[in-house]
Structure formats: C-alpha cells, structure tokens
Short mmCIF file of C-alpha atoms in Angstrom, two decimals:
data_model
loop_
_atom_site.label_atom_id
_atom_site.label_comp_id
_atom_site.label_asym_id
_atom_site.label_seq_id
_atom_site.Cartn_x
_atom_site.Cartn_y
_atom_site.Cartn_z
CA MET A 30 0.03 0.08 0.01
CA SER A 31 1.59 3.48 -1.13
CA LYS A 32 2.09 5.72 1.66
CA LYS A 33 3.32 9.54 1.27
CA ILE A 34 6.61 10.21 3.18
CA ARG A 35 8.60 13.33 3.68
CA LEU A 36 12.06 13.06 2.97
CA THR A 37 15.06 16.07 3.38
CA VAL A 38 17.77 15.98 0.85
CA ALA A 39 20.36 18.48 0.66
CA GLY A 40 18.13 20.71 3.10
CA ILE A 41 15.21 20.57 0.39
CA GLU A 42 11.91 18.69 1.82
CA TYR A 43 10.20 16.20 -0.82
CA TYR A 44 7.21 14.39 -0.44
CA ILE A 45 6.97 10.72 -2.26
CA ASN A 46 4.57 7.93 -2.59
CA THR A 47 6.37 4.81 -1.88
CA ASP A 48 5.32 1.26 -0.64
CA GLU A 49 8.93 0.98 0.96
CA SER A 50 9.11 1.94 4.70
CA GLU A 51 9.99 5.14 6.11
CA ALA A 52 13.06 4.14 7.84
CA TYR A 53 14.33 2.40 4.46
CA MET A 54 13.33 5.79 2.56
CA ASN A 55 15.17 7.93 5.00
CA GLU A 56 18.51 5.77 4.94
CA ILE A 57 18.05 6.55 1.05
CA ALA A 58 17.84 9.86 1.18
CA ASP A 59 20.62 10.28 3.83
CA LYS A 60 23.01 8.53 1.47
CA VAL A 61 21.93 10.64 -1.28
CA GLY A 62 22.16 13.61 1.13
CA GLU A 63 26.01 12.88 1.99
CA ARG A 64 26.82 12.40 -1.42
CA MET A 65 25.86 15.60 -2.57
CA ASP A 66 27.29 17.38 0.42
CA SER A 67 30.64 15.73 -0.43
CA LEU A 68 29.99 16.77 -4.15
CA THR A 69 29.59 20.26 -2.99
CA LYS A 70 31.92 20.63 -0.42
CA ASP A 71 34.61 19.75 -3.01
CA ASN A 72 33.04 21.79 -5.81
CA THR A 73 31.64 24.93 -4.29
CA PHE A 74 30.53 26.32 -7.69
CA LEU A 75 27.75 23.18 -7.94
CA SER A 76 24.23 24.31 -7.57
CA THR A 77 22.20 21.93 -6.03
CA THR A 78 20.61 20.84 -9.61
CA MET A 79 24.43 20.23 -10.69
CA ALA A 80 25.15 18.11 -7.63
CA ALA A 81 21.98 16.17 -7.90
CA VAL A 82 22.94 15.02 -11.65
CA MET A 83 26.53 14.55 -10.64
CA CYS A 84 25.37 12.31 -7.55
CA ALA A 85 22.85 10.66 -10.08
CA LEU A 86 25.54 9.75 -12.31
CA GLN A 87 27.79 8.64 -9.94
CA PHE A 88 25.01 6.19 -8.31
CA CYS A 89 23.92 4.89 -12.02
CA ASP A 90 27.81 4.42 -12.73
CA GLU A 91 27.96 2.22 -9.45
CA ASN A 92 25.09 0.43 -10.03
CA LYS A 93 26.00 -0.47 -13.77
CA LYS A 94 29.50 -1.93 -12.37
CA LEU A 95 27.20 -3.80 -9.60
CA GLU A 96 25.04 -5.27 -12.19
CA ALA A 97 28.11 -6.42 -14.51
CA GLU A 98 30.16 -7.78 -11.28
CA LEU A 99 26.68 -9.79 -10.21
CA ALA A 100 26.04 -11.20 -14.11
CA GLU A 101 29.86 -12.69 -13.91
CA THR A 102 29.06 -13.66 -10.50
CA LYS A 103 26.26 -15.81 -11.58
CA ARG A 104 28.12 -17.12 -14.86
CA ASN A 105 30.76 -18.66 -12.55
CA LEU A 106 28.49 -19.96 -10.12
CA LYS A 107 26.46 -21.62 -13.06
CA ARG A 108 29.77 -22.90 -14.70
CA THR A 109 31.10 -24.24 -11.28
CA THR A 110 27.47 -26.05 -10.74
CA GLU A 111 27.62 -27.48 -14.18
CA GLU A 112 31.32 -28.65 -13.57
CA SER A 113 30.31 -30.19 -10.38
CA ALA A 114 27.27 -32.11 -11.92
CA CYS A 115 29.64 -33.50 -14.70
CA SER A 116 32.49 -34.72 -12.31
#
C-alpha cells in the first residue's frame, strides 16, 4: 500500500509516494544527501541541481558496475555448478 513520506535531501523537503518503509526511504535520502554534501564541499561552484545530476551519475555508474559484477558471479556459479554435476 503506497504511502506519502516526507524526506529531506540537501536541505530540501520532498514528499514521495512509496511502498517502502519510512526508515528505508530515510536511509536512502541520507545516503543521497551525504553524497551531494560531499560533492558540493569539494566543488563549491555546483548548484543543487548540478550536484543532484552528478550524484545520479555516480550512483548509476556504481549500479551498472555492480550489475556487471553480479552477472559475472552468476555465470561463474552456473559454470561451477555444471562442472560439479559432470564430475
């Protein structure tokens, strides 16, 4: 059941509808806020929007690399399982 949750990211409040728990969403919002704070601390010229885009690019990059790593792990597991079955 979707519910409305108030989150604060980089000092800005957002209201979102989600099926996730409030605690989980706050954890995610905190992680995004920390990343944005780190980006703006290192690059004072970044606007909130620019920091959000940079943050999104970093998270997408990390996600894509983890997906590739997971796919490789699954391939290795399948190969190992097949080799074990043949022995």
